[in-house]
Amino acid sequence: MKDFNGKVAFITGGASGAGFGQAQVFGRAGCRIVIADIRQDALDDATSRLRAEGIEVHSVRLDISDRAAYAAAADEVEAVFGGPPQLLFNTAGVNSFGPLENATYEDFDWIFGVNLNGVINGIQTFLPRMIASGRDGHIVTTSSMGGFAGSATAAIYNATKAALINLMESYAITLPKYGIGASVLCPASIRSNIADAQDTRPAHLAANSGFRSDEAFIELQRRLYSGGMDPVELAGHVKRAIENNDLYILPYPETKEAVRAHFEKILDAFAARDSDPEGAQQRAQAFEEYRAEAAKTAGSTK
Ligand code: NAI
């Protein structure tokens, strides 16, 4: 997609950080912007800032982990703009850090509920509408460099982000036939308000956490993120990726060697077990036969 003028862009987490940067950049490129966020005060503030620039913006208060509310938000967008968005930015996300072995079900439920299920809800809600509209489109999901490897203290967050990378790889395979592109953005650090994500944690999931949320720890994180990439600069990378239909958006070159080391470790593990070449060849052939047969029937399934 090269021309953004007049296109509707739905941005989750659009009231702050990376999502607000996307609202600015795509609004300046002529998109009609919908910012969806769980925080009404942040939505109000972001809306007036965008309007002050002359950007057409509609705001929706939405908890992306709530499927029914997501469907209602999509209906609202269609009523306001006369159709579904052509650009969907799954940007909202939360984090919480602590030793994995201290994690509670509530920690898993909150982080998976927003970071992974929230994205699934967004795509499940809008994709059928985008396909039915017959127009070109693009879906960008914000993952993280953390999605490439496990971690002792960001384990739940990283697991959700790993799933998002994998999911977007699959959409990049399946969506081109509808004229819809798919990209996954993996930031390392953004100048944003994510250090305060705990403020959006629902009370029933906040009551029992195994992780630290004291002011000193949050202040430490604020300092870390204050040195991150400017959200407008980051959104510029996203815009260029959509224009080029790139799947991976990796604008942090300083992280490249760590990714290489991670995948090399995986590749090294293969070499150590390559002891049965004939069996390996038979298994690979069986997979190819399965794939060819399955591809014939794939079109008939919904
Ligand atoms: P941010 O906190 O400034 O913005 C996130 C927005 O999402 C907030 O306005 C928040 O109210 C909203 N939000 C939270 N839960 C929500 C929910 N259930 N429903 C709807 N909206 C909700 O944070 P930031 O950094 O801009 O985060 C954007 C994305 O970037 C997230 O997916 C995050 O995981 C990812 N990311 C951030 C990094 C960083 O260094 N800040 C690094 C890598 C990835």
XYZ file of C-alpha atoms and ligand atoms in Angstrom:
346
model
C 0.000 0.000 0.000
C 1.474 3.303 -1.105
C -1.377 5.781 -0.782
C -2.822 6.369 2.679
C -5.027 9.316 1.836
C -8.597 8.938 3.103
C -8.028 5.429 4.463
C -9.366 4.544 7.902
C -6.688 3.386 10.367
C -7.756 1.693 13.590
C -4.997 1.912 16.205
C -5.195 0.097 19.542
C -3.221 1.770 22.290
C -3.530 4.873 20.123
C -3.693 7.244 23.081
C -0.035 6.816 24.084
C 3.479 5.865 23.064
C 3.913 3.830 19.885
C 0.190 3.942 19.058
C 0.010 7.714 19.392
C 3.081 8.025 17.157
C 1.268 5.907 14.553
C -1.812 8.138 14.852
C 0.369 11.198 14.182
C 2.308 9.722 11.259
C -0.632 8.086 9.474
C -2.898 11.044 10.248
C -0.339 13.353 8.631
C -0.314 10.981 5.640
C -4.038 11.600 5.204
C -5.572 8.659 7.088
C -8.785 9.045 9.025
C -7.701 7.851 12.460
C -9.485 5.788 15.088
C -7.647 5.572 18.387
C -8.855 2.819 20.702
C -7.587 2.694 24.252
C -8.621 1.549 27.696
C -7.890 4.980 29.284
C -10.495 7.685 28.604
C -8.327 10.544 29.950
C -5.477 9.585 27.632
C -7.922 9.283 24.709
C -9.278 12.771 25.355
C -5.804 14.251 25.521
C -4.600 12.416 22.384
C -7.753 13.358 20.462
C -7.308 17.065 21.108
C -3.620 16.913 20.200
C -4.378 15.166 16.904
C -7.268 17.523 16.086
C -4.992 20.498 16.788
C -2.857 19.226 13.885
C -5.895 19.014 11.629
C -6.050 15.211 11.735
C -9.506 13.622 11.450
C -9.841 11.414 14.519
C -12.482 9.345 16.259
C -11.786 7.814 19.661
C -13.203 4.632 21.167
C -12.789 3.539 24.750
C -12.052 -0.165 24.459
C -10.512 -2.963 26.477
C -9.117 -5.095 23.658
C -9.359 -8.227 25.801
C -13.184 -7.868 25.759
C -14.502 -9.567 22.613
C -18.053 -8.230 22.778
C -16.785 -4.691 23.306
C -14.421 -5.113 20.352
C -17.296 -6.117 18.060
C -19.295 -3.092 19.272
C -16.277 -0.835 18.580
C -16.051 -2.238 15.039
C -19.760 -1.552 14.474
C -19.212 1.990 15.720
C -16.308 2.528 13.318
C -18.390 1.255 10.393
C -21.261 3.563 11.374
C -18.941 6.582 11.614
C -16.809 5.960 8.518
C -19.152 3.894 6.351
C -16.954 0.791 6.334
C -14.259 -1.144 8.166
C -10.689 0.147 8.462
C -8.193 -0.629 5.735
C -5.351 -0.354 8.232
C -5.402 -2.207 11.534
C -2.656 -1.492 14.044
C -2.594 -3.938 16.947
C -0.359 -1.797 19.104
C -1.747 -1.855 22.655
C 0.258 -3.982 25.051
C 1.201 -4.256 28.708
C 4.121 -5.603 30.655
C 4.989 -6.659 34.164
C 8.298 -8.073 35.233
C 9.455 -10.525 37.871
C 10.945 -13.996 38.335
C 8.961 -16.476 36.243
C 8.655 -18.934 39.119
C 6.818 -16.260 41.147
C 4.187 -15.707 38.441
C 0.540 -16.171 39.366
C -2.329 -17.173 37.106
C -3.432 -13.537 37.337
C -0.081 -12.409 35.879
C -0.486 -14.852 32.987
C -4.159 -13.979 32.465
C -3.590 -10.228 32.324
C -0.542 -10.208 30.053
C -1.822 -12.941 27.720
C -5.308 -11.404 27.799
C -4.110 -8.049 26.488
C -0.975 -8.820 24.472
C -2.065 -11.988 22.708
C -5.845 -12.383 23.063
C -6.328 -8.651 22.477
C -4.557 -8.959 19.133
C -6.497 -12.103 18.258
C -9.725 -10.243 19.074
C -8.695 -7.372 16.822
C -7.914 -9.597 13.870
C -10.909 -11.884 14.370
C -13.190 -8.849 14.621
C -11.895 -6.881 11.674
C -10.424 -9.370 9.223
C -13.753 -10.811 7.967
C -15.031 -7.244 7.547
C -11.856 -6.181 5.742
C -12.034 -9.187 3.404
C -15.757 -8.615 2.727
C -15.077 -4.960 1.841
C -12.930 -6.151 -1.076
C -10.476 -3.292 -0.583
C -6.738 -3.523 -0.061
C -5.546 -3.405 3.510
C -2.704 -3.967 5.927
C -2.430 -5.322 9.461
C 0.521 -4.343 11.646
C 0.966 -6.025 15.010
C 3.430 -4.738 17.557
C 5.498 -7.526 19.069
C 8.909 -6.917 20.628
C 12.539 -7.952 20.254
C 11.720 -9.875 23.427
C 9.621 -12.165 21.231
C 12.769 -13.770 19.836
C 13.997 -15.372 23.074
C 13.007 -16.488 26.544
C 13.778 -14.433 29.627
C 14.016 -14.988 33.367
C 12.034 -11.904 34.325
C 10.065 -10.911 31.223
C 8.995 -14.465 30.448
C 5.229 -14.030 30.161
C 5.576 -10.849 28.126
C 8.120 -12.490 25.825
C 5.915 -15.563 25.346
C 3.033 -13.372 24.155
C 5.337 -11.475 21.826
C 6.827 -14.695 20.410
C 3.308 -15.873 19.599
C 2.610 -12.600 17.783
C 5.674 -12.935 15.544
C 4.629 -16.456 14.622
C 0.990 -15.468 14.076
C 1.869 -12.580 11.780
C 4.164 -14.862 9.770
C 1.094 -17.035 9.186
C -1.113 -14.085 8.205
C 1.598 -12.961 5.793
C 1.174 -16.332 4.087
C -2.631 -16.369 4.053
C -3.710 -12.758 3.468
C -2.028 -11.676 0.194
C -4.747 -13.421 -1.825
C -7.195 -10.876 -0.368
C -4.900 -7.913 -1.077
C -4.140 -7.549 2.614
C -0.575 -7.273 3.896
C 0.745 -8.330 7.291
C 3.676 -6.958 9.264
C 5.103 -7.474 12.704
C 6.928 -4.655 14.470
C 9.605 -5.668 16.963
C 10.790 -2.673 18.970
C 13.584 -2.861 21.532
C 12.785 0.287 23.460
C 10.270 3.089 22.914
C 9.947 6.436 24.660
C 6.488 5.650 26.023
C 4.401 5.281 29.169
C 4.589 1.497 29.380
C 6.331 1.681 32.776
C 2.904 2.671 34.115
C 1.056 -0.212 32.479
C 0.063 -1.566 35.910
C -2.433 1.309 36.119
C -4.551 -0.434 33.471
C -4.519 -3.839 35.166
C -8.105 -4.777 36.120
C -8.685 -5.021 39.876
C -9.544 -8.733 39.809
C -6.198 -9.471 38.117
C -4.214 -6.955 40.172
C -5.129 -8.476 43.516
C -2.722 -11.373 43.189
C 0.570 -10.731 41.401
C 3.915 -12.389 41.947
C 5.758 -9.477 40.369
C 7.129 -6.164 41.618
C 5.025 -3.059 41.116
C 6.519 -0.728 43.767
C 7.233 2.882 42.869
C 11.037 2.472 42.915
C 10.870 -0.332 40.334
C 8.418 1.587 38.154
C 10.670 4.657 38.336
C 13.602 2.514 37.192
C 11.569 1.431 34.173
C 10.488 5.007 33.421
C 14.165 5.944 33.208
C 14.846 3.024 30.868
C 12.012 3.859 28.458
C 12.757 7.587 28.486
C 15.854 6.706 26.415
C 13.862 4.700 23.874
C 13.111 5.490 20.237
C 10.779 8.387 19.563
C 7.304 6.977 18.666
C 7.017 9.186 15.578
C 10.361 7.923 14.275
C 9.224 4.356 14.982
C 5.938 4.919 13.148
C 7.944 6.211 10.176
C 9.594 2.787 9.976
C 6.146 1.208 10.089
C 4.914 3.409 7.238
C 7.869 2.482 5.030
C 7.313 -1.202 5.827
C 3.679 -0.997 4.738
C 4.705 0.787 1.544
C 7.199 -2.012 0.814
C 4.899 -4.775 2.126
C 7.637 -5.967 4.519
C 6.685 -8.651 7.020
C 9.375 -7.899 9.614
C 9.875 -4.377 10.939
C 13.162 -4.435 12.855
C 14.435 -0.881 13.224
C 16.927 -1.583 16.051
C 20.195 -2.686 14.390
C 21.958 -2.854 17.778
C 19.936 -6.004 18.569
C 20.861 -7.919 15.417
C 23.845 -9.822 16.829
C 21.827 -11.102 19.792
C 19.200 -12.465 17.382
C 21.917 -14.065 15.276
C 23.449 -15.710 18.374
C 20.026 -17.013 19.403
C 19.266 -18.604 16.037
C 22.798 -19.960 15.726
C 22.294 -21.765 19.019
C 19.172 -23.363 17.581
C 20.946 -24.311 14.347
C 23.859 -25.792 16.292
C 21.421 -28.031 18.157
C 20.287 -29.495 14.813
C 23.799 -30.435 13.758
C 24.392 -32.440 16.908
C 21.440 -34.726 16.144
C 21.885 -35.295 12.401
C 22.604 -39.019 12.814
C 19.909 -40.646 10.640
C 19.964 -38.999 7.194
C 17.797 -41.681 5.536
C 15.045 -41.394 8.162
C 15.206 -37.621 7.919
C 14.719 -37.777 4.157
C 11.693 -40.082 4.491
C 10.093 -37.821 7.072
C 10.700 -34.739 4.921
C 9.119 -36.493 1.916
C 6.075 -37.488 4.002
C 5.661 -33.855 5.019
C 5.866 -32.689 1.406
C 3.192 -35.204 0.350
C 0.965 -34.090 3.216
C 1.448 -30.409 2.340
C 0.645 -30.955 -1.342
C -2.522 -32.942 -0.484
C -3.624 -30.531 2.262
C -3.148 -27.527 -0.046
C -5.771 -29.009 -2.405
C -8.429 -28.985 0.308
C -7.354 -25.831 2.182
C -9.414 -23.564 -0.076
C -12.625 -25.399 0.802
C -12.323 -24.779 4.540
C -13.438 -21.493 6.011
P 2.204 2.835 26.301
O 1.807 2.359 27.656
O 2.727 4.207 26.160
O 0.982 2.645 25.294
C 0.155 1.502 25.342
C -1.282 1.927 25.343
O -2.101 0.750 25.380
C -1.673 2.769 26.570
O -2.293 3.981 26.185
C -2.638 1.883 27.332
O -3.670 2.599 28.003
C -3.199 1.003 26.220
N -3.753 -0.250 26.739
C -3.268 -1.039 27.724
N -4.094 -2.067 27.931
C -5.114 -1.948 27.051
C -6.270 -2.705 26.798
N -6.559 -3.811 27.507
N -7.128 -2.293 25.828
C -6.858 -1.160 25.125
N -5.782 -0.398 25.331
C -4.909 -0.779 26.287
O 3.263 1.759 25.802
P 4.067 1.533 24.430
O 5.453 1.281 24.819
O 3.772 2.569 23.457
O 3.455 0.152 23.973
C 2.976 -0.097 22.652
C 3.400 -1.489 22.245
O 4.807 -1.526 22.091
C 3.041 -2.582 23.244
O 2.519 -3.690 22.538
C 4.377 -2.935 23.867
O 4.418 -4.254 24.332
C 5.290 -2.721 22.683
N 6.692 -2.570 23.002
C 7.108 -1.536 23.813
C 8.445 -1.374 24.100
C 8.930 -0.237 24.917
O 10.143 -0.106 25.125
N 8.078 0.639 25.408
C 9.455 -2.318 23.543
C 8.901 -3.365 22.749
C 7.587 -3.475 22.488
